[in-house]
Short mmCIF file of C-alpha atoms and ligand atoms in Angstrom, two decimals:
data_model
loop_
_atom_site.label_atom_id
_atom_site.label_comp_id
_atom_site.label_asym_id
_atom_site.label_seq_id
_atom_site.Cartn_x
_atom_site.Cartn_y
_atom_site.Cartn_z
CA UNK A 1 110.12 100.53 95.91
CA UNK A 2 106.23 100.05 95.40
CA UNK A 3 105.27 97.25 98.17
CA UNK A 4 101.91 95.68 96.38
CA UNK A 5 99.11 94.48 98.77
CA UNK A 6 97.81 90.97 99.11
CA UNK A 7 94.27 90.05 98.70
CA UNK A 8 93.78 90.13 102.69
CA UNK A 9 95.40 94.00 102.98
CA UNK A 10 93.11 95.24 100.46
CA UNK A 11 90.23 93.52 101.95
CA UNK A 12 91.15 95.22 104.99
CA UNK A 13 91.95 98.25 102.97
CA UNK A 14 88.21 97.98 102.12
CA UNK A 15 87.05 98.01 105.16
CA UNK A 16 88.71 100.89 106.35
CA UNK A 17 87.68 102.56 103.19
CA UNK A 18 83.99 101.90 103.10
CA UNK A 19 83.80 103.38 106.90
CA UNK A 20 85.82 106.60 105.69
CA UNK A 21 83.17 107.05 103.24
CA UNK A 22 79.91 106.46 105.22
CA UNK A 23 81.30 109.31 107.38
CA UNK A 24 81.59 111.31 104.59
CA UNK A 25 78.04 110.50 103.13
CA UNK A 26 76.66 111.80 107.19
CA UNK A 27 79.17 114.52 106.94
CA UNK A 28 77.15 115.31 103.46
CA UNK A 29 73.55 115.84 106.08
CA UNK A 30 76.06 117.53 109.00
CA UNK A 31 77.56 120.03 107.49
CA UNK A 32 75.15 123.49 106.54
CA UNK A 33 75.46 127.11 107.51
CA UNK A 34 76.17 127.57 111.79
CA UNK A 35 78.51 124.17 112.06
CA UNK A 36 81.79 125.50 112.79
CA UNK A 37 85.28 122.99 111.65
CA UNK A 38 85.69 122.26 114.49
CA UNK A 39 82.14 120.53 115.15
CA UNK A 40 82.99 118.55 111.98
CA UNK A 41 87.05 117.53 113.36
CA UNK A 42 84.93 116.20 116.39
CA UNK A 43 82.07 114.51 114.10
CA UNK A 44 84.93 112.73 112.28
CA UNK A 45 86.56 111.50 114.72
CA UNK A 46 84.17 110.06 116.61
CA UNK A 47 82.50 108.35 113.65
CA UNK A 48 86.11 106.70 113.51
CA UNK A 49 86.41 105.47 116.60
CA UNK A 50 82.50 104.12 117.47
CA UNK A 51 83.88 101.98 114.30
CA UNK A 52 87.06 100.83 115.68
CA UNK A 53 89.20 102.69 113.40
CA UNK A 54 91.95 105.43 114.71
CA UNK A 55 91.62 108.43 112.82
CA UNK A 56 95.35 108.59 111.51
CA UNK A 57 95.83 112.44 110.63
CA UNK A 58 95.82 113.04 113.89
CA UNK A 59 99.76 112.91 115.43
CA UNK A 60 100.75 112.13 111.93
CA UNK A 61 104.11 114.69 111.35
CA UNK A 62 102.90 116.63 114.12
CA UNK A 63 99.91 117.62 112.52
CA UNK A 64 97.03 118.03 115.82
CA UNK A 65 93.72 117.03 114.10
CA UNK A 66 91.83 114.05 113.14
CA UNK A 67 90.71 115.80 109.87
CA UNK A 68 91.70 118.70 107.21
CA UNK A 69 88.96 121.00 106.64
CA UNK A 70 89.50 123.31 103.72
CA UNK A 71 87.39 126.23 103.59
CA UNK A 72 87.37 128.49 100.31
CA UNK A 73 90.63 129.70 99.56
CA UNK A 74 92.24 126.98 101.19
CA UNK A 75 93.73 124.09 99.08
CA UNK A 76 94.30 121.50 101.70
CA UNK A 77 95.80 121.07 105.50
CA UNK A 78 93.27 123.69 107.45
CA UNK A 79 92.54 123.61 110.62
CA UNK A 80 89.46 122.76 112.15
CA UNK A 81 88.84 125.72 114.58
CA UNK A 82 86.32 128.06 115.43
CA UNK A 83 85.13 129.29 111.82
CA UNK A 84 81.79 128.86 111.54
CA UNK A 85 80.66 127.62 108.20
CA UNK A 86 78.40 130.59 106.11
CA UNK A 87 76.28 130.31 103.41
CA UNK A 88 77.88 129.81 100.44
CA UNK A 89 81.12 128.44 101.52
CA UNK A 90 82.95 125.62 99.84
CA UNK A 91 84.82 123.15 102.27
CA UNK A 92 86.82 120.14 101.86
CA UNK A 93 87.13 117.52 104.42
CA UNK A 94 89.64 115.12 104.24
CA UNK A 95 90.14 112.29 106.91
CA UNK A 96 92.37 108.96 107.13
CA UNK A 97 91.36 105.58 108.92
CA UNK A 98 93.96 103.25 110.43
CA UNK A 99 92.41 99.68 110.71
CA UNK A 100 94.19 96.95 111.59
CA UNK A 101 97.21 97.96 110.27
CA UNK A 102 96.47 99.71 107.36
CA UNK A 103 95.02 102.93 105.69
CA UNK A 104 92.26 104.69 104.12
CA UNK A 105 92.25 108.19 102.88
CA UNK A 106 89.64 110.01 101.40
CA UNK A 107 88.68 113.88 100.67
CA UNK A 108 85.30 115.61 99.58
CA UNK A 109 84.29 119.27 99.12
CA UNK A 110 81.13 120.48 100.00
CA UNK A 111 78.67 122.94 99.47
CA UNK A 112 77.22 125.00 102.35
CA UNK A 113 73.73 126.15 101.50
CA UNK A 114 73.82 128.16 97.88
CA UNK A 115 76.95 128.32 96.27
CA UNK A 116 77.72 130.55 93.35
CA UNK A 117 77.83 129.06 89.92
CA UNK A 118 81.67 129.17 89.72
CA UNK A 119 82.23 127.76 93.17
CA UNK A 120 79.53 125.20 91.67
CA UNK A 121 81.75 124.49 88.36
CA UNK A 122 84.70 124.13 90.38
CA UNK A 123 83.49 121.29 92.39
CA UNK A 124 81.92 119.44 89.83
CA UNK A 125 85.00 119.70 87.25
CA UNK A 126 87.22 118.11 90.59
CA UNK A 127 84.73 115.86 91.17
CA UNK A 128 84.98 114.44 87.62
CA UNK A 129 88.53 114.82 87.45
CA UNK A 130 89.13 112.22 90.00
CA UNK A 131 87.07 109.96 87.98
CA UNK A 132 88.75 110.58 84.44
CA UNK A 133 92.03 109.79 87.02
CA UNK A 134 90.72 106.38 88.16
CA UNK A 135 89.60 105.15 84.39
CA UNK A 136 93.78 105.49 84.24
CA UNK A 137 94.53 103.58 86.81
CA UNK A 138 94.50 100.03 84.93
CA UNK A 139 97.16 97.58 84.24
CA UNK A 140 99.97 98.20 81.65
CA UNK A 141 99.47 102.32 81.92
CA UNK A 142 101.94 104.41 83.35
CA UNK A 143 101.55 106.25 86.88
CA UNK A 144 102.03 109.32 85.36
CA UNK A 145 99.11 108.83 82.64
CA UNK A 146 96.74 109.55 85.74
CA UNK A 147 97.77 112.75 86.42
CA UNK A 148 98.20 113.57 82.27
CA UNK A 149 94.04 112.70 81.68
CA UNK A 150 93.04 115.29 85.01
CA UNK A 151 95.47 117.93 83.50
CA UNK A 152 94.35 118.00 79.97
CA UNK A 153 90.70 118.03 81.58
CA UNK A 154 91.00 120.60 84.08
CA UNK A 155 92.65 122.96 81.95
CA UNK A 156 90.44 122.38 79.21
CA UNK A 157 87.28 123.30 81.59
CA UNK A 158 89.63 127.10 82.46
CA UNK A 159 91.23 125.45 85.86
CA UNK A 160 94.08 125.11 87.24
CA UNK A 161 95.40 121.95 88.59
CA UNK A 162 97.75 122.42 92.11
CA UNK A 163 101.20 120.78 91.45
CA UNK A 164 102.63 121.17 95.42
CA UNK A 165 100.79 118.47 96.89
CA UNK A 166 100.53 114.70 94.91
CA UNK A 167 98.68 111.14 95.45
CA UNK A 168 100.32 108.52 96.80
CA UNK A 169 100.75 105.03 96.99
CA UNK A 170 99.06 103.81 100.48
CA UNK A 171 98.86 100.93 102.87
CA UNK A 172 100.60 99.86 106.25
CA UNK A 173 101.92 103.82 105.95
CA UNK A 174 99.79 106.48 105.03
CA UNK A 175 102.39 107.95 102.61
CA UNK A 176 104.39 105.23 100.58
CA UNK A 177 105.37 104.93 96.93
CA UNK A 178 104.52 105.75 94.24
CA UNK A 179 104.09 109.28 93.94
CA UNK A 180 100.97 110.13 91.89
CA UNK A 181 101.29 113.34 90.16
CA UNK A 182 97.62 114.97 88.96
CA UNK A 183 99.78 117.04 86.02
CA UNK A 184 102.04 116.77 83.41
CA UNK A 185 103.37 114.04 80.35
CA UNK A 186 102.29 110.69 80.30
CA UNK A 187 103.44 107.65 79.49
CA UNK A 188 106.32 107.94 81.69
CA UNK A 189 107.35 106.67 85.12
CA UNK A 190 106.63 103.22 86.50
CA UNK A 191 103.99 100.78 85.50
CA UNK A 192 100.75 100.23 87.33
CA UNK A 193 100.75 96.62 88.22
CA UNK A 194 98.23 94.41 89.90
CA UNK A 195 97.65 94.82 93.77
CA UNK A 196 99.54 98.47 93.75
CA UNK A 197 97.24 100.81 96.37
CA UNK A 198 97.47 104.48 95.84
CA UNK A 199 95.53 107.58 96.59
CA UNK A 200 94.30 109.94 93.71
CA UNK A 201 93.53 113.37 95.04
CA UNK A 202 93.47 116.10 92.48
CA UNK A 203 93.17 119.63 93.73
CA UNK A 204 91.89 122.34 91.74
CA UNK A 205 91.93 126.16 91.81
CA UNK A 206 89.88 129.02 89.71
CA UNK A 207 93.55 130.53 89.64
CA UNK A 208 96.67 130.51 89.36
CA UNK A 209 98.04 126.41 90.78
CA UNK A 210 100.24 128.27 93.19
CA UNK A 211 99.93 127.77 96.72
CA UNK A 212 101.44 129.32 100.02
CA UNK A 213 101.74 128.08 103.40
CA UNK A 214 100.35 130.11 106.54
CA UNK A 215 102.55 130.42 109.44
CA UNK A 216 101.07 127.53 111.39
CA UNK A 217 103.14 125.81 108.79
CA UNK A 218 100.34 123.31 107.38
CA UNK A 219 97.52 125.30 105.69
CA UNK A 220 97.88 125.84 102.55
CA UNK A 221 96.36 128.73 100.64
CA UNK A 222 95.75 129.88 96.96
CA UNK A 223 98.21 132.28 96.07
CA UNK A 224 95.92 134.61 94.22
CA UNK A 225 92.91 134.05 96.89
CA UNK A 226 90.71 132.32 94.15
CA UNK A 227 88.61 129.28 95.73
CA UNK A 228 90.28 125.85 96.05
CA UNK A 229 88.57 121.89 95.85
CA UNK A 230 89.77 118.29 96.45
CA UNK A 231 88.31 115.11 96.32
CA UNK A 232 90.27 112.13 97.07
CA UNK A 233 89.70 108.17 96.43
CA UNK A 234 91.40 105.25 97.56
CA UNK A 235 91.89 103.49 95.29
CA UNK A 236 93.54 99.37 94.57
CA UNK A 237 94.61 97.83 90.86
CA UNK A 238 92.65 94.79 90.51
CA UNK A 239 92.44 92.33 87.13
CA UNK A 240 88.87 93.69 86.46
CA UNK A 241 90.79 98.01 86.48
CA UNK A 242 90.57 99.90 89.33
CA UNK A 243 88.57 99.60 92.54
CA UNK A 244 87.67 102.58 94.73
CA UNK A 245 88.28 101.39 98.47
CA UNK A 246 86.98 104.48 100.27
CA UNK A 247 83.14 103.96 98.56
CA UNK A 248 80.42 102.55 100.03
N1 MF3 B 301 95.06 112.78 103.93
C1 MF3 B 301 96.18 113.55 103.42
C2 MF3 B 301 96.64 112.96 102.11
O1 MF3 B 301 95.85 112.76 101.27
C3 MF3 B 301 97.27 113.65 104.41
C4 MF3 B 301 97.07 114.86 105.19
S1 MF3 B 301 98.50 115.26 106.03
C5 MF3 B 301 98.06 115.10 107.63
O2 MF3 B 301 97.78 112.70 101.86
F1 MF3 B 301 99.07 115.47 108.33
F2 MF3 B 301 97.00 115.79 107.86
F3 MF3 B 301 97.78 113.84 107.89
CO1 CO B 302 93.72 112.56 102.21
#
């Protein structure tokens, strides 16, 4: 069953989602060649809690950090550590706030110092793909006409779209329904209806969509070693189309 939100939820669904993304605008200064993950895990997390919000990742199935950072090859689920961030590394950061109640989620790649022009492609097709996502998310659509519009983009720009890991709907539990597939037909599925909350969080490769999972049993890994991005909104269905929570 999809559980809509009432106007006070989102609204604290907002707030949540406007403090995930000022942390990721300072994570956009913090992070440059010499920061290791781990530096960022802690950066996160205490940006969460000097704003009163618990940073929900962390305990969630077991998993032991407050954020995923995703460097290169991986697609999503790394662990902050002691890698130290190099010059033209890509690395994804994704992070969850619990406020009052309810969730947040967002997840950005960035840059560290140059990047090579492919790395740069990738990010900016994902980037974009998230958007052409969101312009779906109105009214009358289907769920599944989301994921159809990234698809159809990303593999028109020569990329692959990962099909192991999927949106989701979002609110008093960080994983609810609906699921929100970033691949395949459209027009099919449930409708999007007003006050429905759900992630979007396409994740792209240079190769082959296939992933594999390390033996810590949470990072997850391009098959074919190719580089990996994410980015990740928020996002509710309001009368006016869709508004991103997690944006400042
Ligand atoms: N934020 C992730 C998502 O978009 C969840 C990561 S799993 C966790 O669904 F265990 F790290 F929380
Ligand atoms: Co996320």
């Amino acid at each position: 069953m999809i559980v809509t939100k009432s106007r006070y939820e989102i609204e604290l669904m907002r707030e949540a989602g406007k403090v995930v993304a000022a942390c990721h605008a300072a994570l956009a200064d913090f992070i440059k060649p010499g920061v290791t993950t781990a530096q960022i895990d802690q950066f996160v997390e205490s940006f969460l809690l000097r704003h009163r919000m618990e940073p929900a990742q962390k305990g969630y199935k077991g998993y032991p950090f407050a954020t995923c950072t995703s460097v290169n090859d991986v697609v999503c689920h790394g662990f902050p550590g002691s890698y130290r961030l190099k010059d033209g590394d890509i690395i994804t950061v994704d992070m969850v706030a619990l406020h009052k109640g309810l969730h947040a989620d967002s997840a950005w790649s960035y840059a560290v110092g140059e990047i090579s022009p492919e790395a740069c492609h990738l990010l900016q097709v994902t980037e974009r793909a998230l958007y052409i996502g969101i312009e779906q998310a109105v009214i009358g659509n289907h769920i599944s006409d989301i994921g159809h519009a990234i698809q159809t983009y990303v593999e028109a720009e020569g990329l692959s779209v990962v099909r192991d890991f999927i949106g989701h709907g979002i609110g008093r539990r960080m994983h609810e329904s609906p699921e929100v597939l970033h691949y395949g037909p459209p027009h099919k599925g449930p409708r999007i209806r007003k006050g429905m909350v759900f992630t979007i969080e396409p994740m792209v490769n240079i190769g082959t969509y296939e992933v594999t999972i390390d033996d810590d049993g949470w990072t997850a890994r391009t098959a074919d070693g190719s580089l990996s991005t994410q980015y990740e909104h928020t996002i509710a269905v309001t009368d006016n189309g869709p508004e991103i929570l997690t944006r400042l």
